[in-house]
mmCIF file of C-alpha atoms in Angstrom:
data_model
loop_
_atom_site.group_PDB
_atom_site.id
_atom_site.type_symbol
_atom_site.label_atom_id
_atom_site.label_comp_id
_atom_site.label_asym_id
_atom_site.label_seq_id
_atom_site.Cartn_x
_atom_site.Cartn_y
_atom_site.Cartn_z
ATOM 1 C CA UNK A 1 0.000 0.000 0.000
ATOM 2 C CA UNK A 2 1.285 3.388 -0.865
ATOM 3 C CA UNK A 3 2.186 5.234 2.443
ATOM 4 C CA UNK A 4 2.445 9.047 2.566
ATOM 5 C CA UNK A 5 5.656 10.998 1.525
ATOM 6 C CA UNK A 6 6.099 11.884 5.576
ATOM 7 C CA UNK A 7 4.079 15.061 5.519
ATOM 8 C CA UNK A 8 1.674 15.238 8.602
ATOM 9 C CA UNK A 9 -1.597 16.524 7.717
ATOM 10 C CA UNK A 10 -2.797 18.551 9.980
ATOM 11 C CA UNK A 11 -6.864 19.520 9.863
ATOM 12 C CA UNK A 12 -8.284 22.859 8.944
ATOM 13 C CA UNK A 13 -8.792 25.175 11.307
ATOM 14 C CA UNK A 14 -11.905 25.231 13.163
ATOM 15 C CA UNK A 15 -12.506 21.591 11.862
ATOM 16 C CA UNK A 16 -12.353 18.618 14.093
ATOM 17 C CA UNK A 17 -11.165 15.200 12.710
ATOM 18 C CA UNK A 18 -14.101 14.559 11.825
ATOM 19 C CA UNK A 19 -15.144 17.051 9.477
ATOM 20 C CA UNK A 20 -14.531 16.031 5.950
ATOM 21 C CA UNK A 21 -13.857 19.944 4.325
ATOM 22 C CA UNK A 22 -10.753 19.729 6.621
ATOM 23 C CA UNK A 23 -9.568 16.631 6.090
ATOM 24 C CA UNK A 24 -9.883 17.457 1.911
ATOM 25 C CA UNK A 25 -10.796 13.464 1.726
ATOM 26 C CA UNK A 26 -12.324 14.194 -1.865
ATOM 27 C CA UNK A 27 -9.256 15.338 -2.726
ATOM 28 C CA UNK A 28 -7.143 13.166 -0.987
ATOM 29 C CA UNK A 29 -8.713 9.954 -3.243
ATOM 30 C CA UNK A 30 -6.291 8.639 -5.823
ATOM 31 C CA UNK A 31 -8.675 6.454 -7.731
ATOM 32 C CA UNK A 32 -10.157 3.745 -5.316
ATOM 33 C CA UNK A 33 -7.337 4.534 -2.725
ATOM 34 C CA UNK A 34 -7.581 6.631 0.062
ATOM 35 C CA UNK A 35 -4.025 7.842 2.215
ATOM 36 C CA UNK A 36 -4.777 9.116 5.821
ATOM 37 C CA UNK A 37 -1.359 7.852 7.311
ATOM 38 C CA UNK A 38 0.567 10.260 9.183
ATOM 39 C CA UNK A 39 -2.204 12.716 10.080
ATOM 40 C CA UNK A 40 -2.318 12.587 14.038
ATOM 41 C CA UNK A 41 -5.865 11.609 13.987
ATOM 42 C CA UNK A 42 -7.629 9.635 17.111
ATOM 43 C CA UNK A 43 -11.035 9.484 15.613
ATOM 44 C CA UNK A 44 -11.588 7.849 12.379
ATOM 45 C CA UNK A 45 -13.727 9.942 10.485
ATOM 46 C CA UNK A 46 -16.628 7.145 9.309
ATOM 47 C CA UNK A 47 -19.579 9.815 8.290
ATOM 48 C CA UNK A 48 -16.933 11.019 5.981
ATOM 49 C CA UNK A 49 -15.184 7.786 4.574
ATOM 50 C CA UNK A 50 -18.750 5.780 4.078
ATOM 51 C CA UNK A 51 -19.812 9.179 1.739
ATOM 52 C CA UNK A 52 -16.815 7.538 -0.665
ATOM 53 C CA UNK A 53 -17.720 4.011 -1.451
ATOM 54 C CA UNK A 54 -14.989 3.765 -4.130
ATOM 55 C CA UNK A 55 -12.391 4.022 -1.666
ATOM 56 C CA UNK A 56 -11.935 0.333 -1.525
ATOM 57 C CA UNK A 57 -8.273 0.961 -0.273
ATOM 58 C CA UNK A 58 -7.828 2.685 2.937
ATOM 59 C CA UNK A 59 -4.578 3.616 5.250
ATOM 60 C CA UNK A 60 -5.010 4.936 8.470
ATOM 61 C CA UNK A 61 -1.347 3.679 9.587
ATOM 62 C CA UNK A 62 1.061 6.293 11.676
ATOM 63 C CA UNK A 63 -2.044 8.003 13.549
ATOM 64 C CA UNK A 64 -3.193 7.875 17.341
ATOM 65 C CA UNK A 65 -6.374 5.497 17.093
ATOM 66 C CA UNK A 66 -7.133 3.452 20.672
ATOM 67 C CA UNK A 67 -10.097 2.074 19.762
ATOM 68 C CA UNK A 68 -12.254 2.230 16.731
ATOM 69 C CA UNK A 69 -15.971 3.062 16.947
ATOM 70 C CA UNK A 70 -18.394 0.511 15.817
ATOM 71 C CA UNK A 71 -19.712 2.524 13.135
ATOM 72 C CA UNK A 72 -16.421 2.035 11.669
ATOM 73 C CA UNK A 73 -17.882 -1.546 10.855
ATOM 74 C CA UNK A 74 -20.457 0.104 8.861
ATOM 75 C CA UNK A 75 -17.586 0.436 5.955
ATOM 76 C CA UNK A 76 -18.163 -3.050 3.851
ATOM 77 C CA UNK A 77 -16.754 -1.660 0.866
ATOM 78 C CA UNK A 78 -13.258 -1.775 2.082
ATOM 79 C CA UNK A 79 -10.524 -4.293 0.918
ATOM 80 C CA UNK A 80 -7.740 -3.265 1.896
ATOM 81 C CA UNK A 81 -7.306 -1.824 5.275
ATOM 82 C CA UNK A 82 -3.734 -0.709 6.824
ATOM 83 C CA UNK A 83 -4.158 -0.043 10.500
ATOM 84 C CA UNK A 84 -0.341 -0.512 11.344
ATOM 85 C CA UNK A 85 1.602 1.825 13.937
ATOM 86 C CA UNK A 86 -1.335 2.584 15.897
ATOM 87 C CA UNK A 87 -2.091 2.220 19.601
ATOM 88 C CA UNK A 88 -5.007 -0.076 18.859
ATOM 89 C CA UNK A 89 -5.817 -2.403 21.989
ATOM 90 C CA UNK A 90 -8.828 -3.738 20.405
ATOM 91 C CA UNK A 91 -11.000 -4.084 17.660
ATOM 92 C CA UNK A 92 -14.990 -3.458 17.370
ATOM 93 C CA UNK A 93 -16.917 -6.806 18.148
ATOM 94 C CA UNK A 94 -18.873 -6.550 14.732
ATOM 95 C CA UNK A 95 -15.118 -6.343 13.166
ATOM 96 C CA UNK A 96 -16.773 -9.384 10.947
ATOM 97 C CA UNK A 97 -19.065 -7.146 9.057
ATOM 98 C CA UNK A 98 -16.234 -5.906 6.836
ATOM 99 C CA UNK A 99 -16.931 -8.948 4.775
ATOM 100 C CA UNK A 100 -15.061 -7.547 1.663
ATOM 101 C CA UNK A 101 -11.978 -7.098 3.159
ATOM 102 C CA UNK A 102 -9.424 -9.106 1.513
ATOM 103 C CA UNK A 103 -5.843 -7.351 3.070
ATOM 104 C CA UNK A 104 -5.343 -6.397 6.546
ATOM 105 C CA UNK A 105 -2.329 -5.199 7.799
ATOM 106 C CA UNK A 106 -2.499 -4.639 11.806
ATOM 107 C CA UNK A 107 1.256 -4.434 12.770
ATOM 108 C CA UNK A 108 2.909 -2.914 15.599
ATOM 109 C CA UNK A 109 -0.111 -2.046 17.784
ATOM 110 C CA UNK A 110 -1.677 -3.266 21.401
ATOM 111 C CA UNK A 111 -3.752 -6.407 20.582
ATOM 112 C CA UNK A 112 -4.550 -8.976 22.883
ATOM 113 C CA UNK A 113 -6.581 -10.958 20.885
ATOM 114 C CA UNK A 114 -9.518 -10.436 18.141
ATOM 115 C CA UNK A 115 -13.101 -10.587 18.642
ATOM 116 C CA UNK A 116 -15.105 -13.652 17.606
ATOM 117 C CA UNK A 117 -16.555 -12.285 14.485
ATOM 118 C CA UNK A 118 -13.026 -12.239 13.098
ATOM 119 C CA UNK A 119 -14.022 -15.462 11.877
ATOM 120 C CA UNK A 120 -16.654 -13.783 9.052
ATOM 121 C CA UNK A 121 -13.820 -12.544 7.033
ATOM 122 C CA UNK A 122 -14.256 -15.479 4.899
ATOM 123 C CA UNK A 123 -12.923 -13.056 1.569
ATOM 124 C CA UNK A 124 -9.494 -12.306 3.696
ATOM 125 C CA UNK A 125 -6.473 -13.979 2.265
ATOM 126 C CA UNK A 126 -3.461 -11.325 3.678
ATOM 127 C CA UNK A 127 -3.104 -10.613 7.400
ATOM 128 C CA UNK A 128 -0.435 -9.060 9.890
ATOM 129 C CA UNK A 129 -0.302 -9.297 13.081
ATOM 130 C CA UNK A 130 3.780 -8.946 14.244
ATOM 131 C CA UNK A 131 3.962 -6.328 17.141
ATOM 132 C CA UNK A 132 1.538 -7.016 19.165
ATOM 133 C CA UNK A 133 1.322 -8.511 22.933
ATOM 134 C CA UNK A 134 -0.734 -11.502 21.089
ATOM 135 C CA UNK A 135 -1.674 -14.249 23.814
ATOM 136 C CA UNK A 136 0.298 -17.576 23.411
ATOM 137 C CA UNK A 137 -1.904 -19.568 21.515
ATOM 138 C CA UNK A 138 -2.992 -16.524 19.068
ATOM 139 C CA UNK A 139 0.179 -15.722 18.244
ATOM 140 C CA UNK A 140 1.468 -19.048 17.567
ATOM 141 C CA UNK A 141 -1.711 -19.613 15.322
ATOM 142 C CA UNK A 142 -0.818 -16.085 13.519
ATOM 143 C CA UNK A 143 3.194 -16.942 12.979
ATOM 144 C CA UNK A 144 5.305 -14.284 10.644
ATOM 145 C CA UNK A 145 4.618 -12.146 8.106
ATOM 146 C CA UNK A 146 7.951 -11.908 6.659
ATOM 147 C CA UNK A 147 6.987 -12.154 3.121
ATOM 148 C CA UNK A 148 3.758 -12.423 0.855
ATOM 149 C CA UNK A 149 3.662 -16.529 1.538
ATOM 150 C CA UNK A 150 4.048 -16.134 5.317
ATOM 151 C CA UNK A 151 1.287 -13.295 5.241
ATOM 152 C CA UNK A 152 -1.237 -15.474 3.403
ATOM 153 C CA UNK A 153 -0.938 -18.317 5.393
ATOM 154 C CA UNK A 154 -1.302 -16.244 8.836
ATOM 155 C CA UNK A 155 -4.515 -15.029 7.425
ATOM 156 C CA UNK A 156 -5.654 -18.766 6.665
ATOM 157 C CA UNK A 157 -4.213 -20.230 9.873
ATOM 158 C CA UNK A 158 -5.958 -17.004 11.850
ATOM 159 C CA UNK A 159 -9.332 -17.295 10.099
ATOM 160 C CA UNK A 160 -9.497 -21.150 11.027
ATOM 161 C CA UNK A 161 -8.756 -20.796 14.575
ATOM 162 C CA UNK A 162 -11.100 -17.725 15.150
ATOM 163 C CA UNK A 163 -13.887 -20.382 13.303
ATOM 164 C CA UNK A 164 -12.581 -22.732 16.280
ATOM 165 C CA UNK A 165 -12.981 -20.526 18.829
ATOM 166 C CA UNK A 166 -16.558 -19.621 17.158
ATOM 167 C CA UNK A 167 -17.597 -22.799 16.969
ATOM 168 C CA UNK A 168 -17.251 -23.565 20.316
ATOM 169 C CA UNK A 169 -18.369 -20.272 21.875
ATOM 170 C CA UNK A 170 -22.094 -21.120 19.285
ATOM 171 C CA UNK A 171 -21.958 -24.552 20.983
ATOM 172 C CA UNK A 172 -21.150 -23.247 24.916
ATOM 173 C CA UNK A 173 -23.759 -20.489 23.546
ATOM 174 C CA UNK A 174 -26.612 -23.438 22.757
ATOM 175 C CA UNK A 175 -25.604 -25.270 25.943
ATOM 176 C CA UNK A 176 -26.720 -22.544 27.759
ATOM 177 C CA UNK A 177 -29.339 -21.942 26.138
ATOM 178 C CA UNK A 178 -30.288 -25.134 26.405
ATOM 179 C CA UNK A 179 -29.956 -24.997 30.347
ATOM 180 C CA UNK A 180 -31.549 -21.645 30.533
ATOM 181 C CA UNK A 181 -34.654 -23.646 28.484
ATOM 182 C CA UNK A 182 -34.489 -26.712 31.160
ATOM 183 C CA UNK A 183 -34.399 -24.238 34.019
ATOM 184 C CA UNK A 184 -37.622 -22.379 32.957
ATOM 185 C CA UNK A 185 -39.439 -25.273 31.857
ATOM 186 C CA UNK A 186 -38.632 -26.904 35.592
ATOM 187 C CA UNK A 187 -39.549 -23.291 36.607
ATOM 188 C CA UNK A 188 -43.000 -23.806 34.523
ATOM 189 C CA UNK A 189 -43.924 -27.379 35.731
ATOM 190 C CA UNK A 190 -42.950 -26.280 39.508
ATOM 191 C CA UNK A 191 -45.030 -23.422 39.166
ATOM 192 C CA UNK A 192 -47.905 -25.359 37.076
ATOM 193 C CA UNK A 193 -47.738 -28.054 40.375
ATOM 194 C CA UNK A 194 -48.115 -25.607 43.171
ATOM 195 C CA UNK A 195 -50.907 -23.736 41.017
ATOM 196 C CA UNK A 196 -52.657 -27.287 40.798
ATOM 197 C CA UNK A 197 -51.841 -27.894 44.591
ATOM 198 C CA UNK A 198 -53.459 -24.609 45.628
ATOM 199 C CA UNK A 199 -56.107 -25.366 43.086
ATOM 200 C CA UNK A 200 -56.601 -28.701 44.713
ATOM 201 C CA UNK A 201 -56.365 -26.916 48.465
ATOM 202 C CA UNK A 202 -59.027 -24.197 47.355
ATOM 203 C CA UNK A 203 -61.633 -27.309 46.306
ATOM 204 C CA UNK A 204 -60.860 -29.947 49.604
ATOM 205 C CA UNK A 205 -61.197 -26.559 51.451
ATOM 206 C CA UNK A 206 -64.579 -25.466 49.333
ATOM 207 C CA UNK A 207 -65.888 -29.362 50.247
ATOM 208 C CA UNK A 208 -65.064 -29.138 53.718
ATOM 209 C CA UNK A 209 -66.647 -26.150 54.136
ATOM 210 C CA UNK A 210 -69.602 -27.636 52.270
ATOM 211 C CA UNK A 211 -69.492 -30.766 54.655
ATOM 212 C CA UNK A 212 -69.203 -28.974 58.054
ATOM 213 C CA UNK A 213 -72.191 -26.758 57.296
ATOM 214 C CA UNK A 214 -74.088 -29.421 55.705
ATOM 215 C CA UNK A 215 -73.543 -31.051 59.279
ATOM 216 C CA UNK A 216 -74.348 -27.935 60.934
ATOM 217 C CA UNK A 217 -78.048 -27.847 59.053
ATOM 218 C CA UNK A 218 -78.648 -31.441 59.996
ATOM 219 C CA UNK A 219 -78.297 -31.059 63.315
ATOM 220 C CA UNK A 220 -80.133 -28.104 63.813
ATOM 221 C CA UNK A 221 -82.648 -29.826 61.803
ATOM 222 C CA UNK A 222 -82.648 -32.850 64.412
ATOM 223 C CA UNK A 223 -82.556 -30.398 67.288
ATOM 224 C CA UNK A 224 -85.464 -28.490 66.027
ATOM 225 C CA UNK A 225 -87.328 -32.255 65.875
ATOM 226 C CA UNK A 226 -86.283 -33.103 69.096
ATOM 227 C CA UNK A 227 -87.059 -29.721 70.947
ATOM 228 C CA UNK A 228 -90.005 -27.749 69.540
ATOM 229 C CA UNK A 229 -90.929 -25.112 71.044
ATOM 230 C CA UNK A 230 -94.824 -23.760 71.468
ATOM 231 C CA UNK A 231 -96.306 -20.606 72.528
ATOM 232 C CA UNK A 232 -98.278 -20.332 75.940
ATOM 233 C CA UNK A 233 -101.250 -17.977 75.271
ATOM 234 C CA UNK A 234 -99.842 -15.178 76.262
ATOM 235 C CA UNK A 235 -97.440 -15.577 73.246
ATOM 236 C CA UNK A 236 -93.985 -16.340 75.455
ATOM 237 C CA UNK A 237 -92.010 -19.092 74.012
ATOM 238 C CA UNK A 238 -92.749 -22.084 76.508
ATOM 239 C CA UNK A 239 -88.964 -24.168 77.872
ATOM 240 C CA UNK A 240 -89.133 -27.247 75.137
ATOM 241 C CA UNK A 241 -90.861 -30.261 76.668
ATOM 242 C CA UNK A 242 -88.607 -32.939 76.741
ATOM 243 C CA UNK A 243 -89.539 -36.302 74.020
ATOM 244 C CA UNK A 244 -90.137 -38.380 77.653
ATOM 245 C CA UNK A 245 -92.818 -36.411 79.159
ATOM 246 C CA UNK A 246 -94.037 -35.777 75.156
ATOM 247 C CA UNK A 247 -94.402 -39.406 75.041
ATOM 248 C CA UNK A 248 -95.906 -40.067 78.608
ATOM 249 C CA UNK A 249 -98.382 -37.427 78.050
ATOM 250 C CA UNK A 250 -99.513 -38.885 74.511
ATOM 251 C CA UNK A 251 -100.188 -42.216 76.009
ATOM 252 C CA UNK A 252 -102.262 -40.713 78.798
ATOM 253 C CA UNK A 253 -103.972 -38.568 76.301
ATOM 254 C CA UNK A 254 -104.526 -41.382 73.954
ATOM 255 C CA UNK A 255 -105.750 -43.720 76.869
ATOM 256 C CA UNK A 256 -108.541 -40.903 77.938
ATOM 257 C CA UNK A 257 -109.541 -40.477 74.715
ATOM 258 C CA UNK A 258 -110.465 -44.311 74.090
ATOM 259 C CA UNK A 259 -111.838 -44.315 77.929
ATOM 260 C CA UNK A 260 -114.365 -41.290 76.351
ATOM 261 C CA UNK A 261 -115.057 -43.124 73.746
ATOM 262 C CA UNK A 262 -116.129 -45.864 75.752
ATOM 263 C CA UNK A 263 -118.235 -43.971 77.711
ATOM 264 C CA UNK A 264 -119.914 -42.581 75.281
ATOM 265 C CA UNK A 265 -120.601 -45.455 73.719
ATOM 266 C CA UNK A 266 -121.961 -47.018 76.914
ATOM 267 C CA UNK A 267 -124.210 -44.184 77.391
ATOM 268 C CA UNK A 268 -125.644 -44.620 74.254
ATOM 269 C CA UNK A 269 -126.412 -47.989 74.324
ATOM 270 C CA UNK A 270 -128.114 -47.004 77.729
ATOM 271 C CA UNK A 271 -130.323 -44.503 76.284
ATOM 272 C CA UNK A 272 -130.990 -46.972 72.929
ATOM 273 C CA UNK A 273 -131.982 -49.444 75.588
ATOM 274 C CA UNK A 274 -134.417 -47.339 77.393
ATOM 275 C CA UNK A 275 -135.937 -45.583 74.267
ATOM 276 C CA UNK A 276 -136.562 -49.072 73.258
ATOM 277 C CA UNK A 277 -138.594 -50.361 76.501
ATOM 278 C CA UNK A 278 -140.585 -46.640 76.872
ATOM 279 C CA UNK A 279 -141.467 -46.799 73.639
ATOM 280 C CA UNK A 280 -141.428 -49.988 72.059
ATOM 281 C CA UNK A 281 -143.802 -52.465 72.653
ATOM 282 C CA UNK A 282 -141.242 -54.956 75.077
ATOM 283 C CA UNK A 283 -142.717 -53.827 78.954
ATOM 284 C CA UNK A 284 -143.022 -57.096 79.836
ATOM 285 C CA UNK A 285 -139.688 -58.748 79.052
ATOM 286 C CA UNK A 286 -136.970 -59.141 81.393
ATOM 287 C CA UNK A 287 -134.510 -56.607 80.293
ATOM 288 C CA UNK A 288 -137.455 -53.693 79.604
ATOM 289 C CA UNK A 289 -138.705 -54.222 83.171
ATOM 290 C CA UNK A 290 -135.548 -53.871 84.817
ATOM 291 C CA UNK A 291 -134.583 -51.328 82.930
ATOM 292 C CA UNK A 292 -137.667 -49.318 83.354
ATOM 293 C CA UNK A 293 -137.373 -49.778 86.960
ATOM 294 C CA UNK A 294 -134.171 -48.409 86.997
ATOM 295 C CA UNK A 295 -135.320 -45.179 84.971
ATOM 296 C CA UNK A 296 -137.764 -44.767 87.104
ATOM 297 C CA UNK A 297 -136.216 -44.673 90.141
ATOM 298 C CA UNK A 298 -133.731 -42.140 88.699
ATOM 299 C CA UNK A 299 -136.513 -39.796 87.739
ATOM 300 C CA UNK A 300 -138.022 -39.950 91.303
ATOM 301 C CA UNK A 301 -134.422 -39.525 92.353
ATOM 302 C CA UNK A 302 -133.879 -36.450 90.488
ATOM 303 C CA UNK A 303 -137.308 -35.041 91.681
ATOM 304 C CA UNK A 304 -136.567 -35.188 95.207
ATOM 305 C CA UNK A 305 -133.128 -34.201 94.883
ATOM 306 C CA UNK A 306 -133.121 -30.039 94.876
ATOM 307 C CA UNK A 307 -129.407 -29.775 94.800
ATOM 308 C CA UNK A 308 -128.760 -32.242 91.982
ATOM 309 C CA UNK A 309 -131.469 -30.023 89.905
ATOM 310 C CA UNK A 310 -129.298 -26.793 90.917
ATOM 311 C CA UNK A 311 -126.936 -28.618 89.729
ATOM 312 C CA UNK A 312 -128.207 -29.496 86.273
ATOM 313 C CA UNK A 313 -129.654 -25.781 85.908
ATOM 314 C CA UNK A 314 -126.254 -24.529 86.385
ATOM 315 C CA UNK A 315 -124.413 -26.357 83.275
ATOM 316 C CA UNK A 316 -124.844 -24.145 80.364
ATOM 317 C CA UNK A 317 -126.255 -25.622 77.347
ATOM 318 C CA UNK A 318 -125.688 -24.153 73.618
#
């Protein structure tokens, strides 16, 4: 790559190193090649470079860059790239964009290592990597860059081994993804159980809630059976008669009523009996006679007796 006669180029005044009227970068383009070496910048002007797509060719060696900002990725139309002489201690994570990028020359600047997308620059067949505080295994991968063979096959060797390190990162990335997929479904099914076990509390709770009152309503039911409760006539709730002296005094009751009945039927038959021998033509039997005596003397009884009449008068008749 063509490097620049020594000059430093030093922006217009007024103009930051951004600003692409002082930088001249229009003017600075030799056909698809673009010089910026030597011009003590620490910002890489990106608005400015990705308004020249035909700069394919780009040196930014001999300057002050740190870091690069991850807009610079944004600049796919580069091939070759000279970042050499810097104080670069890392590149931008989406470094694998630059997918046209077929020379890269990084030498002499603060690398550690390269990020994982290094591994996308599947079009890069030069790389450079002597000068920098590479870790063991890196810079073993990387080798020289003595000469155009030596160059070529660091880029191949480098490009493999960042596909390694890929690889593996997508796989330890799936494992965990894979975990983090276990953990919430075990999350999911624990939660799903204790839902169904509250669920399942809720409805034994609901049922014995159910049965106690259910229980409750029976035996008020049997208590109000066993221990009704009648009003005296003054309307004041009466104590509840207990079912012994219920039952006693429905047998009495029930024996009285059947003794009436008797009675009554007796009495009847008494006053059949007489109606027949008054009446009838049966004086002179047996029966008739004594009966008729009888009557008789009750009559004459009831004549004589002036109290028993009292009595008698006394009992009020409907």
């Amino acid at each position: 790559m063509p490097k620049n006669s020594g000059k430093q180029v030093t922006p217009a005044a007024g103009s930051g190193p951004g600003s692409g009227s002082g930088l001249g970068l229009r003017e600075r383009l030799d056909g698809h090649e673009l010089d910026l070496s030597l011009s003590g910048l620490s910002e890489a002007p990106v608005r400015e470079l990705a308004a020249l797509p035909k700069a394919t060719t780009l040196d930014l060696s001999c300057n002050s860059f740190v870091l690069l900002p991850p807009e610079f990725c944004s600049l796919t139309h580069l091939i070759r790239l000279d970042l050499s002489k810097n104080q670069l201690q890392e590149l931008p994570s989406d470094f694998g964009r630059l997918v046209n990028l077929q020379h890269l020359d990084l030498y002499n600047n603060k690398l550690i290592s390269l990020p994982v997308t290094f591994a996308q620059l599947k079009n890069l067949k030069w790389l450079d990597l002597k000068g920098n505080p590479l870790d063991s295994t890196l810079k073993k991968v990387a080798g020289d860059c003595l000469d155009e063979k030596q160059c070529k096959q660091s880029a191949a060797n480098v490009l493999r081994y960042m596909k390694t390190i890929q690889s593996e990162q997508d796989r330890e990335k799936q494992r965990r993804l894979q975990v983090e997929r276990e953990i919430e479904k075990r999350q999911e099914a624990e939660l799903r159980a204790k839902e169904a076990r509250e669920r399942d509390l809720r409805k034994r709770e609901k049922m014995e809630e159910k049965e106690r009152r259910r229980k409750e309503y029976d035996a008020q039911k049997i208590q109000q059976l066993n221990e009704p409760k009648e009003k005296n006539y003054d309307g004041v709730l009466e104590k509840p008669v207990s079912s012994t002296r219920l039952s006693t005094s429905h047998k009495r009751h029930s024996f009285c009523w059947v003794l009436v009945k008797v009675l009554l039927f007796l009495l009847f038959c008494t006053i059949a009996t007489v109606v027949m021998c008054r009446k009838i033509e049966l004086p002179h039997k047996q029966l008739c006679s004594t009966v008729n005596h009888l009557y008789e003397d009750a009559l004459h009884y009831l004549q004589r007796n002036q109290a028993l009449q009292r009595m008698l008068r006394s009992i009020p008749f409907p």
